[in-house]
Structures are given as C-alpha cells and as structure tokens.
CSV table of C-alpha atoms and ligand atoms in Angstrom, one decimal:
chain,number,residue,atom,x,y,z
Y,27,UNK,CA,59.2,43.3,11.2
Y,28,UNK,CA,56.4,43.2,13.7
Y,29,UNK,CA,56.0,40.3,16.1
Y,30,UNK,CA,52.4,40.1,17.3
Y,31,UNK,CA,52.0,38.7,20.9
Y,32,UNK,CA,48.5,40.2,21.3
Y,33,UNK,CA,46.0,38.3,23.4
Y,34,UNK,CA,43.1,38.9,21.0
Y,35,UNK,CA,42.2,39.7,18.3
Y,36,UNK,CA,45.5,38.1,17.5
Y,37,UNK,CA,48.0,37.0,14.9
Y,38,UNK,CA,46.8,34.8,12.1
Y,39,UNK,CA,48.9,33.1,9.4
Y,40,UNK,CA,50.1,35.5,6.6
Y,41,UNK,CA,48.6,33.2,4.0
Y,42,UNK,CA,45.2,33.6,5.6
Y,43,UNK,CA,45.4,37.4,5.4
Y,44,UNK,CA,46.5,37.2,1.7
Y,45,UNK,CA,43.7,34.8,0.7
Y,46,UNK,CA,41.1,36.7,2.7
Y,47,UNK,CA,42.0,40.0,1.1
Y,48,UNK,CA,41.9,38.4,-2.3
Y,49,UNK,CA,38.4,37.1,-1.6
Y,50,UNK,CA,37.3,40.6,-0.8
Y,51,UNK,CA,38.3,41.7,-4.3
Y,52,UNK,CA,37.4,38.6,-6.4
Y,53,UNK,CA,36.1,35.5,-4.6
Y,54,UNK,CA,37.1,32.2,-6.3
Y,55,UNK,CA,37.4,34.0,-9.7
Y,56,UNK,CA,33.6,34.8,-9.6
Y,57,UNK,CA,34.2,38.4,-10.3
Y,58,UNK,CA,32.4,39.1,-7.1
Y,59,UNK,CA,33.5,40.0,-3.6
Y,60,UNK,CA,32.8,37.5,-0.8
Y,61,UNK,CA,31.2,40.5,0.9
Y,62,UNK,CA,28.5,40.8,-1.8
Y,63,UNK,CA,27.4,37.3,-2.6
Y,64,UNK,CA,24.3,35.6,-1.3
Y,65,UNK,CA,24.9,33.4,1.7
Y,66,UNK,CA,22.6,30.7,0.3
Y,67,UNK,CA,24.5,30.4,-3.0
Y,68,UNK,CA,26.7,27.4,-3.7
Y,69,UNK,CA,29.7,29.6,-3.5
Y,70,UNK,CA,29.2,30.4,0.2
Y,71,UNK,CA,27.6,27.1,1.1
Y,72,UNK,CA,30.8,25.4,0.1
Y,73,UNK,CA,32.7,27.7,2.5
Y,74,UNK,CA,30.4,26.9,5.4
Y,75,UNK,CA,30.4,23.1,4.6
Y,76,UNK,CA,34.2,23.0,4.4
Y,77,UNK,CA,34.6,25.0,7.7
Y,78,UNK,CA,32.3,22.6,9.5
Y,79,UNK,CA,33.9,19.5,8.1
Y,80,UNK,CA,37.4,20.7,8.8
Y,81,UNK,CA,36.4,21.2,12.5
Y,82,UNK,CA,35.0,17.7,12.5
Y,83,UNK,CA,38.1,16.3,11.0
Y,84,UNK,CA,40.7,18.3,13.1
Y,85,UNK,CA,38.8,17.5,16.3
Y,86,UNK,CA,38.0,13.9,15.3
Y,87,UNK,CA,34.4,14.4,16.3
Y,88,UNK,CA,31.8,11.6,16.3
Y,89,UNK,CA,28.4,11.8,14.7
Y,90,UNK,CA,26.7,13.0,17.9
Y,91,UNK,CA,28.7,16.2,17.8
Y,92,UNK,CA,27.4,19.0,15.6
Y,93,UNK,CA,29.5,21.9,14.5
Y,94,UNK,CA,28.0,25.4,14.4
Y,95,UNK,CA,29.3,28.8,13.5
Y,96,UNK,CA,27.2,31.4,15.3
Y,97,UNK,CA,27.2,35.1,15.6
Y,98,UNK,CA,28.6,37.0,18.5
Y,99,UNK,CA,31.6,36.5,20.8
Y,100,UNK,CA,32.1,33.9,23.5
Y,101,UNK,CA,30.3,36.4,25.7
Y,102,UNK,CA,27.0,35.4,24.0
Y,103,UNK,CA,27.6,31.8,24.9
Y,104,UNK,CA,27.9,32.7,28.6
Y,105,UNK,CA,24.1,33.2,28.4
Y,106,UNK,CA,23.1,30.9,25.5
Y,107,UNK,CA,24.6,27.9,27.3
Y,108,UNK,CA,22.5,28.1,30.5
Y,109,UNK,CA,19.4,29.3,28.5
Y,110,UNK,CA,19.5,26.0,26.5
Y,111,UNK,CA,20.8,23.6,29.2
Y,112,UNK,CA,19.7,24.7,32.7
Y,113,UNK,CA,16.2,24.7,34.2
Y,114,UNK,CA,15.4,27.4,36.7
Y,115,UNK,CA,15.2,24.8,39.6
Y,116,UNK,CA,18.4,23.0,38.6
Y,117,UNK,CA,22.0,23.4,39.5
Y,118,UNK,CA,24.9,23.9,37.2
Y,119,UNK,CA,28.4,23.3,38.4
Y,120,UNK,CA,31.0,26.0,37.5
Y,121,UNK,CA,34.7,26.3,38.2
Y,122,UNK,CA,35.8,29.8,39.2
Y,123,UNK,CA,39.2,30.3,37.7
Y,124,UNK,CA,39.4,33.9,36.7
Y,125,UNK,CA,37.8,36.8,34.8
Y,126,UNK,CA,36.3,34.7,32.0
Y,127,UNK,CA,34.9,32.0,34.3
Y,128,UNK,CA,33.5,34.7,36.5
Y,129,UNK,CA,31.6,36.2,33.6
Y,130,UNK,CA,30.1,32.9,32.6
Y,131,UNK,CA,29.0,32.3,36.2
Y,132,UNK,CA,27.3,35.7,36.4
Y,133,UNK,CA,25.2,34.9,33.3
Y,134,UNK,CA,24.3,31.4,34.4
Y,135,UNK,CA,22.8,32.8,37.6
Y,136,UNK,CA,20.2,34.5,35.4
Y,137,UNK,CA,18.7,31.1,34.4
Y,138,UNK,CA,19.2,28.7,37.4
Y,139,UNK,CA,21.3,27.8,40.3
Y,140,UNK,CA,25.1,27.8,40.2
Y,141,UNK,CA,27.3,25.8,42.5
Y,142,UNK,CA,31.0,26.6,42.5
Y,143,UNK,CA,32.8,23.2,42.5
Y,144,UNK,CA,36.3,24.4,42.3
Y,145,UNK,CA,37.8,27.9,42.8
Y,146,UNK,CA,41.2,29.5,42.6
Y,147,UNK,CA,40.0,32.8,44.0
Y,148,UNK,CA,42.0,32.2,47.2
Y,149,UNK,CA,45.2,32.2,45.2
Y,150,UNK,CA,44.2,35.3,43.2
Y,151,UNK,CA,43.7,33.0,40.2
Y,152,UNK,CA,47.3,31.9,40.0
Y,153,UNK,CA,46.4,28.2,40.2
Y,154,UNK,CA,43.8,25.9,38.7
Y,155,UNK,CA,41.5,23.8,41.0
Y,156,UNK,CA,42.5,20.1,40.9
Y,157,UNK,CA,40.0,18.1,42.9
Y,158,UNK,CA,36.4,18.9,41.8
Y,159,UNK,CA,33.5,17.3,43.5
Y,160,UNK,CA,30.6,17.7,41.1
Y,161,UNK,CA,27.1,16.8,42.3
Y,162,UNK,CA,25.6,14.0,40.2
Y,163,UNK,CA,22.4,16.0,39.8
Y,164,UNK,CA,24.2,19.0,38.2
Y,165,UNK,CA,22.8,19.8,34.7
Y,166,UNK,CA,26.4,20.2,33.6
Y,167,UNK,CA,29.9,21.2,34.6
Y,168,UNK,CA,31.4,24.4,33.1
Y,169,UNK,CA,35.1,25.0,32.8
Y,170,UNK,CA,37.3,27.6,31.1
Y,171,UNK,CA,40.1,25.6,29.6
Y,172,UNK,CA,42.5,28.5,29.4
Y,173,UNK,CA,42.2,31.8,31.4
Y,174,UNK,CA,43.5,34.3,28.9
Y,175,UNK,CA,44.0,37.1,31.4
Y,176,UNK,CA,45.3,35.2,34.4
Y,177,UNK,CA,47.5,33.0,32.3
Y,178,UNK,CA,46.4,29.6,33.6
Y,179,UNK,CA,45.3,26.5,31.8
Y,180,UNK,CA,43.7,23.1,32.6
Y,181,UNK,CA,46.2,20.4,31.9
Y,182,UNK,CA,44.3,17.5,33.5
Y,183,UNK,CA,40.8,17.7,32.2
Y,184,UNK,CA,37.9,16.6,34.4
Y,185,UNK,CA,36.6,14.1,31.8
Y,186,UNK,CA,35.1,11.8,34.3
Y,187,UNK,CA,33.1,14.2,36.4
Y,188,UNK,CA,29.9,12.3,35.8
Y,189,UNK,CA,27.8,15.1,34.2
Y,190,UNK,CA,27.9,16.8,30.8
Y,191,UNK,CA,31.0,19.0,30.4
Y,192,UNK,CA,30.7,22.5,28.8
Y,193,UNK,CA,34.0,24.3,28.0
Y,194,UNK,CA,34.9,27.8,27.1
Y,195,UNK,CA,37.9,27.1,24.8
Y,196,UNK,CA,38.2,30.6,23.4
Y,197,UNK,CA,41.9,31.0,23.9
Y,198,UNK,CA,43.2,27.5,23.4
Y,199,UNK,CA,40.9,26.0,20.9
Y,200,UNK,CA,42.7,23.7,18.5
Y,201,UNK,CA,46.0,24.4,20.2
Y,202,UNK,CA,46.4,20.9,21.7
Y,203,UNK,CA,44.9,17.4,21.4
Y,204,UNK,CA,42.0,16.8,23.8
Y,205,UNK,CA,39.4,14.1,23.8
Y,206,UNK,CA,36.9,16.5,22.2
Y,207,UNK,CA,34.1,13.9,22.1
Y,208,UNK,CA,34.1,13.8,26.0
Y,209,UNK,CA,32.8,17.4,25.9
Y,210,UNK,CA,29.1,18.0,25.4
Y,211,UNK,CA,29.4,21.6,24.5
Y,212,UNK,CA,32.6,23.5,23.4
Y,213,UNK,CA,32.5,27.2,22.5
Y,214,UNK,CA,35.2,29.6,21.4
Y,215,UNK,CA,35.2,33.1,20.0
Y,216,UNK,CA,37.2,32.8,16.8
Y,217,UNK,CA,39.5,35.8,17.3
Y,218,UNK,CA,42.2,34.2,19.6
Y,219,UNK,CA,43.2,31.1,17.8
Y,220,UNK,CA,41.1,30.4,14.8
Y,221,UNK,CA,40.1,33.5,12.9
Y,222,UNK,CA,38.6,36.9,12.9
Y,223,UNK,CA,36.2,38.4,15.5
Y,224,UNK,CA,32.5,38.1,14.8
Y,225,UNK,CA,31.9,34.4,14.9
Y,226,UNK,CA,31.9,31.6,17.5
Y,227,UNK,CA,32.6,28.0,17.0
Y,228,UNK,CA,30.2,25.9,18.9
Y,229,UNK,CA,30.5,22.1,19.1
Y,230,UNK,CA,27.6,20.4,20.7
Y,231,UNK,CA,26.5,16.9,21.5
Y,232,UNK,CA,22.9,17.0,20.2
Y,233,UNK,CA,21.7,14.6,22.8
Y,234,UNK,CA,21.9,17.1,25.6
Y,235,UNK,CA,19.4,19.5,24.0
Y,236,UNK,CA,15.7,19.7,24.5
Y,237,UNK,CA,15.7,19.2,28.2
Y,238,UNK,CA,14.8,22.7,29.5
Y,239,UNK,CA,11.2,23.9,30.0
Y,240,UNK,CA,11.6,27.5,29.2
Y,241,UNK,CA,10.7,29.0,25.9
Y,242,UNK,CA,13.9,29.8,24.0
Y,243,UNK,CA,13.9,32.6,21.4
Y,244,UNK,CA,14.4,31.1,18.0
Y,245,UNK,CA,17.8,32.6,17.3
Y,246,UNK,CA,19.2,31.4,20.6
Y,247,UNK,CA,18.0,27.8,20.3
Y,248,UNK,CA,20.9,25.6,19.3
Y,249,UNK,CA,18.4,23.1,17.8
Y,250,UNK,CA,17.3,25.6,15.2
Y,251,UNK,CA,20.9,26.3,14.2
Y,252,UNK,CA,21.6,22.5,13.9
Y,253,UNK,CA,18.5,22.1,11.8
Y,254,UNK,CA,19.5,24.9,9.4
Y,255,UNK,CA,23.2,24.0,9.2
Y,256,UNK,CA,24.4,27.3,10.8
Y,257,UNK,CA,22.3,29.2,8.2
Y,258,UNK,CA,19.2,30.1,10.3
Y,259,UNK,CA,19.9,33.7,9.3
Y,260,UNK,CA,22.7,35.4,7.5
Y,261,UNK,CA,25.9,34.1,9.0
Y,262,UNK,CA,28.9,36.3,9.6
Y,263,UNK,CA,30.1,35.5,6.1
Y,264,UNK,CA,33.5,37.0,6.2
Y,265,UNK,CA,34.4,35.7,9.7
Y,266,UNK,CA,33.3,32.2,8.7
Y,267,UNK,CA,35.5,32.5,5.6
Y,268,UNK,CA,38.6,33.6,7.6
Y,269,UNK,CA,38.0,30.7,10.1
Y,270,UNK,CA,37.8,28.3,7.2
Y,271,UNK,CA,41.1,29.5,5.8
Y,272,UNK,CA,42.7,29.2,9.2
Y,273,UNK,CA,41.4,25.7,9.6
Y,274,UNK,CA,42.8,24.8,6.2
Y,275,UNK,CA,46.1,26.2,7.2
Y,276,UNK,CA,46.0,24.2,10.4
Y,277,UNK,CA,45.4,21.0,8.5
Y,278,UNK,CA,48.3,21.8,6.2
Y,279,UNK,CA,50.5,22.2,9.3
Y,280,UNK,CA,49.7,18.6,10.1
Y,281,UNK,CA,46.7,19.2,12.3
Y,282,UNK,CA,46.2,19.7,16.0
Y,283,UNK,CA,48.9,17.2,17.2
Y,284,UNK,CA,51.5,18.8,15.0
Y,285,UNK,CA,50.7,22.4,16.1
Y,286,UNK,CA,50.6,21.2,19.7
Y,287,UNK,CA,54.2,20.0,19.5
Y,288,UNK,CA,55.3,23.4,18.2
Y,289,UNK,CA,53.2,25.2,20.8
Y,290,UNK,CA,54.8,23.1,23.6
Y,291,UNK,CA,58.2,24.0,22.3
Y,292,UNK,CA,57.4,27.8,22.1
Y,293,UNK,CA,56.0,27.8,25.6
Y,294,UNK,CA,58.9,25.8,27.0
Y,295,UNK,CA,61.5,28.2,25.4
Y,296,UNK,CA,59.7,31.3,26.7
Y,297,UNK,CA,59.2,30.1,30.2
Y,298,UNK,CA,62.8,28.8,30.5
Y,299,UNK,CA,64.1,32.2,29.4
Y,300,UNK,CA,61.9,34.1,31.8
Y,301,UNK,CA,62.8,31.7,34.7
Y,302,UNK,CA,66.5,32.4,34.0
Y,303,UNK,CA,66.1,36.1,34.7
Y,304,UNK,CA,66.2,36.8,38.5
Y,305,UNK,CA,64.2,40.1,38.4
Y,306,UNK,CA,61.3,38.5,36.6
Y,307,UNK,CA,58.4,37.0,38.5
Y,308,UNK,CA,56.2,34.3,37.2
Y,309,UNK,CA,53.1,34.3,39.4
Y,310,UNK,CA,51.4,31.2,38.1
Y,311,UNK,CA,51.9,27.8,39.7
Y,312,UNK,CA,54.2,25.8,37.4
Y,313,UNK,CA,51.8,23.0,36.8
Y,314,UNK,CA,48.9,25.4,35.9
Y,315,UNK,CA,50.8,27.7,33.5
Y,316,UNK,CA,49.1,28.5,30.3
Y,317,UNK,CA,51.0,27.5,27.1
Y,318,UNK,CA,49.0,30.2,25.2
Y,319,UNK,CA,49.3,33.3,27.5
Y,320,UNK,CA,52.5,33.7,29.4
Y,321,UNK,CA,52.1,36.2,32.2
Y,322,UNK,CA,55.0,37.8,34.2
Y,323,UNK,CA,56.0,40.9,36.1
Y,324,UNK,CA,59.3,42.6,37.0
Y,325,UNK,CA,60.4,43.5,40.5
Y,326,UNK,CA,60.8,47.2,39.6
Y,327,UNK,CA,58.5,49.6,37.7
Y,328,UNK,CA,61.4,51.3,36.1
Y,329,UNK,CA,62.5,48.0,34.6
Y,330,UNK,CA,59.0,47.3,33.4
Y,331,UNK,CA,59.0,50.7,31.6
Y,332,UNK,CA,62.4,50.1,30.1
Y,333,UNK,CA,61.2,46.6,28.8
Y,334,UNK,CA,58.1,48.1,27.4
Y,335,UNK,CA,60.2,50.7,25.5
Y,336,UNK,CA,62.6,48.1,24.2
Y,337,UNK,CA,59.6,46.0,22.9
Y,338,UNK,CA,58.3,49.0,21.1
Y,339,UNK,CA,61.6,49.7,19.5
Y,340,UNK,CA,62.0,46.1,18.3
Y,341,UNK,CA,58.5,45.6,16.9
Y,342,UNK,CA,57.1,43.5,19.7
Y,343,UNK,CA,53.3,44.2,19.6
Y,344,UNK,CA,50.7,43.4,22.3
Y,345,UNK,CA,53.0,42.5,25.2
Y,346,UNK,CA,51.4,44.6,27.9
Y,347,UNK,CA,49.6,42.6,30.6
Y,348,UNK,CA,45.9,43.0,31.0
Y,349,UNK,CA,45.1,46.1,33.0
Y,350,UNK,CA,43.6,44.0,35.9
Y,351,UNK,CA,46.9,42.1,36.5
Y,352,UNK,CA,49.6,44.5,35.2
Y,353,UNK,CA,53.0,43.4,34.0
Y,354,UNK,CA,53.3,41.6,30.7
Y,355,UNK,CA,51.6,38.9,28.7
Y,356,UNK,CA,53.0,37.1,25.7
Y,357,UNK,CA,50.3,35.2,23.8
Y,358,UNK,CA,51.7,32.3,21.9
Y,359,UNK,CA,48.8,31.2,19.7
Y,360,UNK,CA,49.0,28.7,16.9
Y,361,UNK,CA,49.8,31.3,14.2
Y,362,UNK,CA,52.7,32.9,16.2
Y,363,UNK,CA,55.8,31.7,14.5
Y,364,UNK,CA,58.9,30.2,16.1
Y,365,UNK,CA,60.9,33.1,14.7
Y,366,UNK,CA,58.8,35.6,16.8
Y,367,UNK,CA,59.6,33.5,19.8
Y,368,UNK,CA,63.3,33.5,18.9
Y,369,UNK,CA,63.2,37.3,18.5
Y,370,UNK,CA,61.7,37.6,21.9
Y,371,UNK,CA,64.3,35.3,23.4
Y,372,UNK,CA,67.0,37.4,22.0
Y,373,UNK,CA,65.4,40.6,23.3
Y,374,UNK,CA,65.0,39.1,26.8
Y,375,UNK,CA,68.7,38.1,26.8
Y,376,UNK,CA,69.8,41.6,25.8
Y,377,UNK,CA,67.5,43.1,28.4
Y,378,UNK,CA,68.7,40.8,31.2
Y,379,UNK,CA,72.3,41.5,30.4
Y,380,UNK,CA,71.7,45.3,30.5
Y,381,UNK,CA,69.6,45.3,33.6
Y,382,UNK,CA,70.8,42.3,35.6
E,406,PLP,C1,38.3,36.6,24.9
E,406,PLP,C2,37.6,35.6,25.7
E,406,PLP,C3,36.2,35.6,25.9
E,406,PLP,C4,35.3,36.7,25.4
E,406,PLP,O1,35.2,36.7,24.0
E,406,PLP,P1,34.3,37.7,23.2
E,406,PLP,O2,34.4,37.2,21.8
E,406,PLP,O3,35.0,39.1,23.4
E,406,PLP,O4,33.0,37.7,23.7
E,406,PLP,C5,35.6,34.6,26.6
E,406,PLP,N1,36.3,33.6,27.2
E,406,PLP,C6,37.6,33.6,27.1
E,406,PLP,C7,38.4,32.5,27.7
E,406,PLP,C8,38.3,34.5,26.3
E,406,PLP,O5,39.7,34.5,26.2
C-alpha cells in the first residue's frame, strides 16, 4: 500500500478517482465521455452549478460572494488579483511569509506599489508575522494562509485590518473553518486540497470590482467570469468535475468543521511523534506550524538518507522536503487518511528505536 504525503499535486479520495475514471468512459450513463461533451450542455452545466453551490454551502458564503472556477494555477492569480484590484498609483499591502508570498509580491509590483506590512524574512520564514499595521489607504491586504514550502500557517487571521483581504489559500483551502465572508477575494489552485491541477477556485466579493482604471483583457476580468457563470470560454471541464466530486466527498464527511477536527488530530499526532525524537529538528515556531505541511530535518545526513530509504521501502511517497529547504515534508491534506498517519507514526517509532 502506498501512503501519499506529496505536497501537490496530492492525494485525493479513492472514491473520487473511481468516479472520475468512470466519467471518462461513460459520463452519467450518457454513453459519452465527460471529455467529449459540450460544455454548454445541461450535462456539464449541472456539474459546474453543483461545484459552485457546494463551495457556497461548505464555506457558508453570503450573496455578495461569487464562486468562480478559472483556468490556470494559483500563479495566474498572482497577477490577475492586482490587475483587477490595484491602480498604478495605489499601494497594496502584502505579507512576506515565504516562497509563495514572494511570488505574489513580485507580480503585484507590475501593476502598482507594494508595501510589505509583515515579514518573516528575518527568521528565514520559520515564523508568521503577528502584528500587522496596514495603511488605511491600501487597496487590499494580501496574505498566504499556508506557506506550503516553509511549513507555516496563519492561525490568527487579520480579519480586522481595515481594508479588503485577499488570500492565497492554495494549500489549506477547506481544511479548517474560517470566516470566509470576511475575505474579499480567496484563490486556490485545486491540486493541493480540492482536486486536480488545471483549475483555480476563486471566491470574490463582487463589490470590490470595477475600481481600477486600466483596461483589463476580457479573459482576465473577473466581472466577465461572474457574468458568464465561469463559462466565459471552455472551462477546464475535467478539473472542474474532479473538484466537484471532491467537494461532494467533503460534504459527505460532514463538511469543513468535521474535516478540521480530523486534520487537527493528524497534525497533533505527527508533531508529537516528531518532537519525541531527539535527533529530529522542527524549525518552525510552534504557534506558526502548518497543519497541512509538516517540515523537519535530522541532525545527520546519514540518518536522513536512511530515513528516505525506509520511507521508500514502506511505500511512503512524497516525503522529501522542497529543494529550497531540504529535509522532509509530510503533507496532511484533507484526503490523507488517518491510517496513513498511523503508518507513518509506526515507521517513525521503528526508525527512532534503530537510530536513537
Ligand atoms: C502550489 C502553490 C501555488 C502555485 O500553484 P500553481 O497552481 O502551481 O500555480 C501558489 N500558492 C501556494 C500557497 C501554493 O501552495
């Protein structure tokens, strides 16, 4: 048996893989593959509508918040956000918390001014900033709720910063209950916690749109996508379908609060096991640790190599840390089962006994 701890693309529920593969062969008993039907047919429109309404329901969104499924990864949103929300002479507030925030900042600078209102650069991104002072004139505040590479996560969200909040939630979307209506724009590439690569979820408070002077190319203007119900052009049909199935699965699990309780337990067990091993280092400040991506190193490269080997032998996939930080990273997304966590706990125990 394989246990998939990969950071992304990542594990999805087995039921989703089964249903998705069936739909490739014969979608809803239509005799047609989901890959060959028209996207403006009732067959597919139902998929899109269900996906959007599941997001609304699971996130308990109010009527000001629109749900879009758009092409491209989260990286597209790094530029689409400032293009739609930031005038050339205005300032956007950004938090600098790691690789992903850094990329968002770089793109925003193409469209206007960026003020860094909180940074963890000085700790080499092993903490999250806690006291932000956001200028009241900022067009918005941008945060990265979970830094997938560094292994940090916002646990106290800056809801009352006084300006619209934009959040990259690619790696912790729908993993915990947040006050989603307090965000004016949320985006997430689907492939970490809610589906296959190729589609972004974008949740947007429609009242923040229409305030920039620049001409926005049609396909990049959120207003056009809202008007057309995420069907401005051919949507990434299969990726939307996989996301819809994953959302259905999440609802069957009891929704976001229920999965959060399991996610908390998984993270608690893994961190406790790692803390108990003297030669393992957990670089992230305890209060800022990610419950999605657990990052650690060992005090000796020989031990790291031996651990890697043991993981390989026991079917632990995707445990290597990002090349920029080294060590290991265990990603504990929604679809990672408790039994995979238990298998890892067992492996850690064995490894510690042998190498202690
Ligand atoms: C993976 C990731 C991205 C990039 O997503 P792509 O879909 O590859 O563009 C952006 N932000 C965060 C937090 C991520 O984890």
